[in-house]
Amino acid sequence: MKKALFAAVLSGLLGLVSLPAAASFVNFYNVSGWTQSLGGGSISVNGAPNTIRLTSSNDGDGPDYTDMTIKAIAAGTVSFNWSYVTSDRDGPSYDPFGWLLNTVFSQLSSDAGARNQSGKVSFNVKAGDVFGFRIFATDSSFGSATATVSNFAAPNKVPEPASLALIGLALAAAGLVRRRR
């Protein structure tokens, strides 16, 4: 009976400890750790750690992807805000923006939407998944589009000090129970 009660208490305490999200492009998700595939476009990390910007190609050289990707270090939720503006004379359908998860593209910008668009998105990843952002120039002509990513958060591998303290308390309680026996 005591073992079952102890196990339930310990499990409850450890259940309160979750892996915090890394806020912005810092630590494990520092912009220097991301892979950039420019495909005729450009990526500006000048606003990091708060924002990054992806701009689609406008070199007249056909379809091009501009991607920024990284491997998830832990399971959890990725979230970010995005804003999009296109100068393509034919509108946003020629330069869609979205996110990638293991090479699968999920479009965020609306093809039939306004030239200026924005939103917030979140999706789940597993440790080892490759995720990121993509802006795609379908024709690389008549103007480019730029997407700005901000308020980025992703699962972190290292618990914060408060989480470590909670784990320490749980382990100390386990030691006391064993010692009393």
JSON list of C-alpha atoms in Angstrom, two decimals:
[
{"chain": "A", "resi": 1, "resn": "MET", "atom": "CA", "xyz": [0.00, 0.00, 0.00]},
{"chain": "A", "resi": 2, "resn": "LYS", "atom": "CA", "xyz": [2.80, 2.43, 0.93]},
{"chain": "A", "resi": 3, "resn": "LYS", "atom": "CA", "xyz": [4.66, 1.61, -2.29]},
{"chain": "A", "resi": 4, "resn": "ALA", "atom": "CA", "xyz": [1.57, 2.32, -4.38]},
{"chain": "A", "resi": 5, "resn": "LEU", "atom": "CA", "xyz": [0.92, 5.61, -2.58]},
{"chain": "A", "resi": 6, "resn": "PHE", "atom": "CA", "xyz": [4.55, 6.66, -2.92]},
{"chain": "A", "resi": 7, "resn": "ALA", "atom": "CA", "xyz": [4.57, 5.78, -6.61]},
{"chain": "A", "resi": 8, "resn": "ALA", "atom": "CA", "xyz": [1.39, 7.81, -7.17]},
{"chain": "A", "resi": 9, "resn": "VAL", "atom": "CA", "xyz": [2.81, 10.86, -5.35]},
{"chain": "A", "resi": 10, "resn": "LEU", "atom": "CA", "xyz": [6.14, 10.63, -7.18]},
{"chain": "A", "resi": 11, "resn": "SER", "atom": "CA", "xyz": [4.40, 10.21, -10.52]},
{"chain": "A", "resi": 12, "resn": "GLY", "atom": "CA", "xyz": [2.21, 13.23, -9.78]},
{"chain": "A", "resi": 13, "resn": "LEU", "atom": "CA", "xyz": [5.19, 15.39, -8.89]},
{"chain": "A", "resi": 14, "resn": "LEU", "atom": "CA", "xyz": [7.13, 14.37, -11.97]},
{"chain": "A", "resi": 15, "resn": "GLY", "atom": "CA", "xyz": [4.02, 14.93, -14.08]},
{"chain": "A", "resi": 16, "resn": "LEU", "atom": "CA", "xyz": [4.08, 18.58, -13.04]},
{"chain": "A", "resi": 17, "resn": "VAL", "atom": "CA", "xyz": [7.52, 18.96, -14.60]},
{"chain": "A", "resi": 18, "resn": "SER", "atom": "CA", "xyz": [7.32, 19.69, -18.29]},
{"chain": "A", "resi": 19, "resn": "LEU", "atom": "CA", "xyz": [9.97, 20.72, -20.72]},
{"chain": "A", "resi": 20, "resn": "PRO", "atom": "CA", "xyz": [9.74, 24.47, -21.24]},
{"chain": "A", "resi": 21, "resn": "ALA", "atom": "CA", "xyz": [9.67, 26.02, -24.68]},
{"chain": "A", "resi": 22, "resn": "ALA", "atom": "CA", "xyz": [12.68, 27.92, -25.91]},
{"chain": "A", "resi": 23, "resn": "ALA", "atom": "CA", "xyz": [11.39, 31.43, -26.61]},
{"chain": "A", "resi": 24, "resn": "SER", "atom": "CA", "xyz": [12.71, 33.18, -29.70]},
{"chain": "A", "resi": 25, "resn": "PHE", "atom": "CA", "xyz": [15.69, 32.08, -31.74]},
{"chain": "A", "resi": 26, "resn": "VAL", "atom": "CA", "xyz": [18.04, 31.36, -28.81]},
{"chain": "A", "resi": 27, "resn": "ASN", "atom": "CA", "xyz": [19.99, 28.51, -27.22]},
{"chain": "A", "resi": 28, "resn": "PHE", "atom": "CA", "xyz": [19.36, 25.28, -29.16]},
{"chain": "A", "resi": 29, "resn": "TYR", "atom": "CA", "xyz": [17.33, 27.24, -31.74]},
{"chain": "A", "resi": 30, "resn": "ASN", "atom": "CA", "xyz": [19.88, 30.02, -32.27]},
{"chain": "A", "resi": 31, "resn": "VAL", "atom": "CA", "xyz": [19.79, 31.13, -35.92]},
{"chain": "A", "resi": 32, "resn": "SER", "atom": "CA", "xyz": [23.34, 29.86, -36.44]},
{"chain": "A", "resi": 33, "resn": "GLY", "atom": "CA", "xyz": [22.09, 26.28, -35.98]},
{"chain": "A", "resi": 34, "resn": "TRP", "atom": "CA", "xyz": [19.46, 26.43, -38.72]},
{"chain": "A", "resi": 35, "resn": "THR", "atom": "CA", "xyz": [19.98, 25.19, -42.27]},
{"chain": "A", "resi": 36, "resn": "GLN", "atom": "CA", "xyz": [19.26, 27.76, -44.95]},
{"chain": "A", "resi": 37, "resn": "SER", "atom": "CA", "xyz": [18.35, 26.84, -48.53]},
{"chain": "A", "resi": 38, "resn": "LEU", "atom": "CA", "xyz": [18.14, 30.08, -50.44]},
{"chain": "A", "resi": 39, "resn": "GLY", "atom": "CA", "xyz": [16.87, 28.98, -53.87]},
{"chain": "A", "resi": 40, "resn": "GLY", "atom": "CA", "xyz": [17.22, 32.48, -55.33]},
{"chain": "A", "resi": 41, "resn": "GLY", "atom": "CA", "xyz": [15.59, 34.17, -52.32]},
{"chain": "A", "resi": 42, "resn": "SER", "atom": "CA", "xyz": [17.10, 35.47, -49.11]},
{"chain": "A", "resi": 43, "resn": "ILE", "atom": "CA", "xyz": [16.86, 35.05, -45.35]},
{"chain": "A", "resi": 44, "resn": "SER", "atom": "CA", "xyz": [17.57, 37.91, -42.96]},
{"chain": "A", "resi": 45, "resn": "VAL", "atom": "CA", "xyz": [18.46, 37.03, -39.39]},
{"chain": "A", "resi": 46, "resn": "ASN", "atom": "CA", "xyz": [19.35, 40.64, -38.51]},
{"chain": "A", "resi": 47, "resn": "GLY", "atom": "CA", "xyz": [16.31, 40.86, -36.20]},
{"chain": "A", "resi": 48, "resn": "ALA", "atom": "CA", "xyz": [17.24, 37.69, -34.31]},
{"chain": "A", "resi": 49, "resn": "PRO", "atom": "CA", "xyz": [16.68, 36.52, -31.70]},
{"chain": "A", "resi": 50, "resn": "ASN", "atom": "CA", "xyz": [13.24, 38.15, -32.00]},
{"chain": "A", "resi": 51, "resn": "THR", "atom": "CA", "xyz": [12.47, 37.85, -35.73]},
{"chain": "A", "resi": 52, "resn": "ILE", "atom": "CA", "xyz": [13.67, 36.35, -38.97]},
{"chain": "A", "resi": 53, "resn": "ARG", "atom": "CA", "xyz": [12.61, 37.24, -42.54]},
{"chain": "A", "resi": 54, "resn": "LEU", "atom": "CA", "xyz": [12.34, 35.05, -45.59]},
{"chain": "A", "resi": 55, "resn": "THR", "atom": "CA", "xyz": [12.06, 36.69, -49.01]},
{"chain": "A", "resi": 56, "resn": "SER", "atom": "CA", "xyz": [11.11, 34.78, -52.14]},
{"chain": "A", "resi": 57, "resn": "SER", "atom": "CA", "xyz": [13.11, 34.77, -55.33]},
{"chain": "A", "resi": 58, "resn": "ASN", "atom": "CA", "xyz": [12.47, 37.33, -58.05]},
{"chain": "A", "resi": 59, "resn": "ASP", "atom": "CA", "xyz": [15.32, 36.41, -60.40]},
{"chain": "A", "resi": 60, "resn": "GLY", "atom": "CA", "xyz": [13.12, 35.20, -63.30]},
{"chain": "A", "resi": 61, "resn": "ASP", "atom": "CA", "xyz": [14.64, 31.75, -63.00]},
{"chain": "A", "resi": 62, "resn": "GLY", "atom": "CA", "xyz": [11.49, 29.68, -62.46]},
{"chain": "A", "resi": 63, "resn": "PRO", "atom": "CA", "xyz": [10.21, 28.00, -59.28]},
{"chain": "A", "resi": 64, "resn": "ASP", "atom": "CA", "xyz": [12.44, 28.39, -56.21]},
{"chain": "A", "resi": 65, "resn": "TYR", "atom": "CA", "xyz": [12.13, 27.46, -52.54]},
{"chain": "A", "resi": 66, "resn": "THR", "atom": "CA", "xyz": [13.67, 29.51, -49.75]},
{"chain": "A", "resi": 67, "resn": "ASP", "atom": "CA", "xyz": [13.76, 27.37, -46.60]},
{"chain": "A", "resi": 68, "resn": "MET", "atom": "CA", "xyz": [15.08, 27.66, -43.06]},
{"chain": "A", "resi": 69, "resn": "THR", "atom": "CA", "xyz": [14.97, 24.36, -41.13]},
{"chain": "A", "resi": 70, "resn": "ILE", "atom": "CA", "xyz": [16.23, 22.74, -37.94]},
{"chain": "A", "resi": 71, "resn": "LYS", "atom": "CA", "xyz": [15.92, 19.42, -36.12]},
{"chain": "A", "resi": 72, "resn": "ALA", "atom": "CA", "xyz": [13.65, 19.39, -33.05]},
{"chain": "A", "resi": 73, "resn": "ILE", "atom": "CA", "xyz": [15.64, 18.52, -29.94]},
{"chain": "A", "resi": 74, "resn": "ALA", "atom": "CA", "xyz": [12.60, 17.38, -27.96]},
{"chain": "A", "resi": 75, "resn": "ALA", "atom": "CA", "xyz": [8.94, 16.54, -28.44]},
{"chain": "A", "resi": 76, "resn": "GLY", "atom": "CA", "xyz": [6.46, 19.35, -27.94]},
{"chain": "A", "resi": 77, "resn": "THR", "atom": "CA", "xyz": [4.77, 22.29, -29.58]},
{"chain": "A", "resi": 78, "resn": "VAL", "atom": "CA", "xyz": [6.30, 24.74, -32.03]},
{"chain": "A", "resi": 79, "resn": "SER", "atom": "CA", "xyz": [4.50, 28.08, -32.28]},
{"chain": "A", "resi": 80, "resn": "PHE", "atom": "CA", "xyz": [5.11, 31.41, -33.96]},
{"chain": "A", "resi": 81, "resn": "ASN", "atom": "CA", "xyz": [3.46, 34.53, -35.30]},
{"chain": "A", "resi": 82, "resn": "TRP", "atom": "CA", "xyz": [3.87, 35.38, -38.95]},
{"chain": "A", "resi": 83, "resn": "SER", "atom": "CA", "xyz": [3.27, 38.35, -41.20]},
{"chain": "A", "resi": 84, "resn": "TYR", "atom": "CA", "xyz": [3.41, 38.29, -44.97]},
{"chain": "A", "resi": 85, "resn": "VAL", "atom": "CA", "xyz": [3.52, 40.94, -47.66]},
{"chain": "A", "resi": 86, "resn": "THR", "atom": "CA", "xyz": [3.85, 40.48, -51.40]},
{"chain": "A", "resi": 87, "resn": "SER", "atom": "CA", "xyz": [4.84, 42.90, -54.11]},
{"chain": "A", "resi": 88, "resn": "ASP", "atom": "CA", "xyz": [4.15, 40.33, -56.86]},
{"chain": "A", "resi": 89, "resn": "ARG", "atom": "CA", "xyz": [1.85, 42.08, -59.34]},
{"chain": "A", "resi": 90, "resn": "ASP", "atom": "CA", "xyz": [-0.13, 38.84, -59.69]},
{"chain": "A", "resi": 91, "resn": "GLY", "atom": "CA", "xyz": [-0.81, 38.56, -55.95]},
{"chain": "A", "resi": 92, "resn": "PRO", "atom": "CA", "xyz": [0.00, 36.14, -53.12]},
{"chain": "A", "resi": 93, "resn": "SER", "atom": "CA", "xyz": [-0.74, 32.94, -55.03]},
{"chain": "A", "resi": 94, "resn": "TYR", "atom": "CA", "xyz": [2.64, 33.22, -56.76]},
{"chain": "A", "resi": 95, "resn": "ASP", "atom": "CA", "xyz": [4.68, 33.40, -53.53]},
{"chain": "A", "resi": 96, "resn": "PRO", "atom": "CA", "xyz": [3.07, 31.23, -50.83]},
{"chain": "A", "resi": 97, "resn": "PHE", "atom": "CA", "xyz": [4.51, 31.08, -47.29]},
{"chain": "A", "resi": 98, "resn": "GLY", "atom": "CA", "xyz": [4.15, 28.34, -44.69]},
{"chain": "A", "resi": 99, "resn": "TRP", "atom": "CA", "xyz": [5.87, 25.89, -42.40]},
{"chain": "A", "resi": 100, "resn": "LEU", "atom": "CA", "xyz": [7.62, 22.58, -43.02]},
{"chain": "A", "resi": 101, "resn": "LEU", "atom": "CA", "xyz": [7.52, 19.38, -41.01]},
{"chain": "A", "resi": 102, "resn": "ASN", "atom": "CA", "xyz": [9.70, 16.55, -42.31]},
{"chain": "A", "resi": 103, "resn": "THR", "atom": "CA", "xyz": [9.61, 18.08, -45.84]},
{"chain": "A", "resi": 104, "resn": "VAL", "atom": "CA", "xyz": [5.78, 18.38, -45.86]},
{"chain": "A", "resi": 105, "resn": "PHE", "atom": "CA", "xyz": [4.70, 21.97, -46.59]},
{"chain": "A", "resi": 106, "resn": "SER", "atom": "CA", "xyz": [1.68, 23.49, -44.83]},
{"chain": "A", "resi": 107, "resn": "GLN", "atom": "CA", "xyz": [0.72, 26.79, -46.44]},
{"chain": "A", "resi": 108, "resn": "LEU", "atom": "CA", "xyz": [-0.23, 29.70, -44.18]},
{"chain": "A", "resi": 109, "resn": "SER", "atom": "CA", "xyz": [-0.65, 32.56, -46.66]},
{"chain": "A", "resi": 110, "resn": "SER", "atom": "CA", "xyz": [-3.93, 32.55, -48.56]},
{"chain": "A", "resi": 111, "resn": "ASP", "atom": "CA", "xyz": [-3.67, 32.48, -52.35]},
{"chain": "A", "resi": 112, "resn": "ALA", "atom": "CA", "xyz": [-6.87, 34.52, -52.63]},
{"chain": "A", "resi": 113, "resn": "GLY", "atom": "CA", "xyz": [-6.02, 36.74, -49.66]},
{"chain": "A", "resi": 114, "resn": "ALA", "atom": "CA", "xyz": [-4.79, 40.27, -49.34]},
{"chain": "A", "resi": 115, "resn": "ARG", "atom": "CA", "xyz": [-1.27, 41.38, -50.18]},
{"chain": "A", "resi": 116, "resn": "ASN", "atom": "CA", "xyz": [-0.67, 41.80, -46.42]},
{"chain": "A", "resi": 117, "resn": "GLN", "atom": "CA", "xyz": [-1.54, 38.80, -44.25]},
{"chain": "A", "resi": 118, "resn": "SER", "atom": "CA", "xyz": [-0.68, 37.60, -40.76]},
{"chain": "A", "resi": 119, "resn": "GLY", "atom": "CA", "xyz": [-1.51, 34.97, -38.17]},
{"chain": "A", "resi": 120, "resn": "LYS", "atom": "CA", "xyz": [-0.33, 32.65, -35.45]},
{"chain": "A", "resi": 121, "resn": "VAL", "atom": "CA", "xyz": [0.26, 28.93, -35.79]},
{"chain": "A", "resi": 122, "resn": "SER", "atom": "CA", "xyz": [1.28, 26.00, -33.61]},
{"chain": "A", "resi": 123, "resn": "PHE", "atom": "CA", "xyz": [1.99, 22.37, -34.40]},
{"chain": "A", "resi": 124, "resn": "ASN", "atom": "CA", "xyz": [3.48, 19.38, -32.62]},
{"chain": "A", "resi": 125, "resn": "VAL", "atom": "CA", "xyz": [6.88, 17.84, -33.27]},
{"chain": "A", "resi": 126, "resn": "LYS", "atom": "CA", "xyz": [8.71, 14.77, -32.04]},
{"chain": "A", "resi": 127, "resn": "ALA", "atom": "CA", "xyz": [12.38, 14.78, -31.11]},
{"chain": "A", "resi": 128, "resn": "GLY", "atom": "CA", "xyz": [14.36, 14.45, -34.34]},
{"chain": "A", "resi": 129, "resn": "ASP", "atom": "CA", "xyz": [11.66, 15.91, -36.62]},
{"chain": "A", "resi": 130, "resn": "VAL", "atom": "CA", "xyz": [12.93, 18.51, -39.07]},
{"chain": "A", "resi": 131, "resn": "PHE", "atom": "CA", "xyz": [10.76, 21.62, -39.13]},
{"chain": "A", "resi": 132, "resn": "GLY", "atom": "CA", "xyz": [11.02, 25.16, -40.34]},
{"chain": "A", "resi": 133, "resn": "PHE", "atom": "CA", "xyz": [9.72, 27.83, -42.69]},
{"chain": "A", "resi": 134, "resn": "ARG", "atom": "CA", "xyz": [9.35, 28.10, -46.46]},
{"chain": "A", "resi": 135, "resn": "ILE", "atom": "CA", "xyz": [8.53, 30.83, -48.92]},
{"chain": "A", "resi": 136, "resn": "PHE", "atom": "CA", "xyz": [8.02, 29.54, -52.44]},
{"chain": "A", "resi": 137, "resn": "ALA", "atom": "CA", "xyz": [8.37, 31.58, -55.63]},
{"chain": "A", "resi": 138, "resn": "THR", "atom": "CA", "xyz": [6.28, 29.75, -58.22]},
{"chain": "A", "resi": 139, "resn": "ASP", "atom": "CA", "xyz": [7.54, 31.91, -61.09]},
{"chain": "A", "resi": 140, "resn": "SER", "atom": "CA", "xyz": [10.31, 34.08, -59.56]},
{"chain": "A", "resi": 141, "resn": "SER", "atom": "CA", "xyz": [8.97, 36.99, -61.59]},
{"chain": "A", "resi": 142, "resn": "PHE", "atom": "CA", "xyz": [6.91, 40.17, -61.24]},
{"chain": "A", "resi": 143, "resn": "GLY", "atom": "CA", "xyz": [7.83, 40.82, -57.59]},
{"chain": "A", "resi": 144, "resn": "SER", "atom": "CA", "xyz": [8.75, 38.94, -54.44]},
{"chain": "A", "resi": 145, "resn": "ALA", "atom": "CA", "xyz": [7.11, 38.33, -51.08]},
{"chain": "A", "resi": 146, "resn": "THR", "atom": "CA", "xyz": [8.53, 38.58, -47.56]},
{"chain": "A", "resi": 147, "resn": "ALA", "atom": "CA", "xyz": [7.42, 36.65, -44.50]},
{"chain": "A", "resi": 148, "resn": "THR", "atom": "CA", "xyz": [8.46, 37.68, -40.99]},
{"chain": "A", "resi": 149, "resn": "VAL", "atom": "CA", "xyz": [8.47, 35.10, -38.19]},
{"chain": "A", "resi": 150, "resn": "SER", "atom": "CA", "xyz": [8.23, 36.35, -34.59]},
{"chain": "A", "resi": 151, "resn": "ASN", "atom": "CA", "xyz": [7.32, 35.07, -31.12]},
{"chain": "A", "resi": 152, "resn": "PHE", "atom": "CA", "xyz": [8.90, 31.75, -32.06]},
{"chain": "A", "resi": 153, "resn": "ALA", "atom": "CA", "xyz": [8.84, 29.02, -29.41]},
{"chain": "A", "resi": 154, "resn": "ALA", "atom": "CA", "xyz": [9.91, 25.38, -29.66]},
{"chain": "A", "resi": 155, "resn": "PRO", "atom": "CA", "xyz": [10.37, 22.45, -27.26]},
{"chain": "A", "resi": 156, "resn": "ASN", "atom": "CA", "xyz": [13.49, 22.74, -25.16]},
{"chain": "A", "resi": 157, "resn": "LYS", "atom": "CA", "xyz": [15.67, 19.85, -24.06]},
{"chain": "A", "resi": 158, "resn": "VAL", "atom": "CA", "xyz": [16.92, 21.20, -20.74]},
{"chain": "A", "resi": 159, "resn": "PRO", "atom": "CA", "xyz": [14.48, 21.81, -17.87]},
{"chain": "A", "resi": 160, "resn": "GLU", "atom": "CA", "xyz": [14.56, 25.24, -16.27]},
{"chain": "A", "resi": 161, "resn": "PRO", "atom": "CA", "xyz": [15.91, 25.59, -12.70]},
{"chain": "A", "resi": 162, "resn": "ALA", "atom": "CA", "xyz": [12.39, 25.56, -11.23]},
{"chain": "A", "resi": 163, "resn": "SER", "atom": "CA", "xyz": [11.69, 22.24, -12.95]},
{"chain": "A", "resi": 164, "resn": "LEU", "atom": "CA", "xyz": [14.97, 20.82, -11.72]},
{"chain": "A", "resi": 165, "resn": "ALA", "atom": "CA", "xyz": [14.07, 21.91, -8.16]},
{"chain": "A", "resi": 166, "resn": "LEU", "atom": "CA", "xyz": [10.74, 20.09, -8.43]},
{"chain": "A", "resi": 167, "resn": "ILE", "atom": "CA", "xyz": [12.50, 16.93, -9.60]},
{"chain": "A", "resi": 168, "resn": "GLY", "atom": "CA", "xyz": [14.94, 17.32, -6.69]},
{"chain": "A", "resi": 169, "resn": "LEU", "atom": "CA", "xyz": [12.03, 17.54, -4.23]},
{"chain": "A", "resi": 170, "resn": "ALA", "atom": "CA", "xyz": [10.47, 14.41, -5.67]},
{"chain": "A", "resi": 171, "resn": "LEU", "atom": "CA", "xyz": [13.73, 12.51, -5.36]},
{"chain": "A", "resi": 172, "resn": "ALA", "atom": "CA", "xyz": [14.28, 13.79, -1.80]},
{"chain": "A", "resi": 173, "resn": "ALA", "atom": "CA", "xyz": [10.78, 12.60, -0.85]},
{"chain": "A", "resi": 174, "resn": "ALA", "atom": "CA", "xyz": [11.58, 9.22, -2.34]},
{"chain": "A", "resi": 175, "resn": "GLY", "atom": "CA", "xyz": [14.76, 9.05, -0.25]},
{"chain": "A", "resi": 176, "resn": "LEU", "atom": "CA", "xyz": [12.91, 9.93, 2.96]},
{"chain": "A", "resi": 177, "resn": "VAL", "atom": "CA", "xyz": [10.28, 7.25, 2.38]},
{"chain": "A", "resi": 178, "resn": "ARG", "atom": "CA", "xyz": [12.95, 4.63, 1.73]},
{"chain": "A", "resi": 179, "resn": "ARG", "atom": "CA", "xyz": [14.95, 5.77, 4.76]},
{"chain": "A", "resi": 180, "resn": "ARG", "atom": "CA", "xyz": [11.93, 5.42, 7.10]},
{"chain": "A", "resi": 181, "resn": "ARG", "atom": "CA", "xyz": [11.61, 1.80, 6.09]}
]
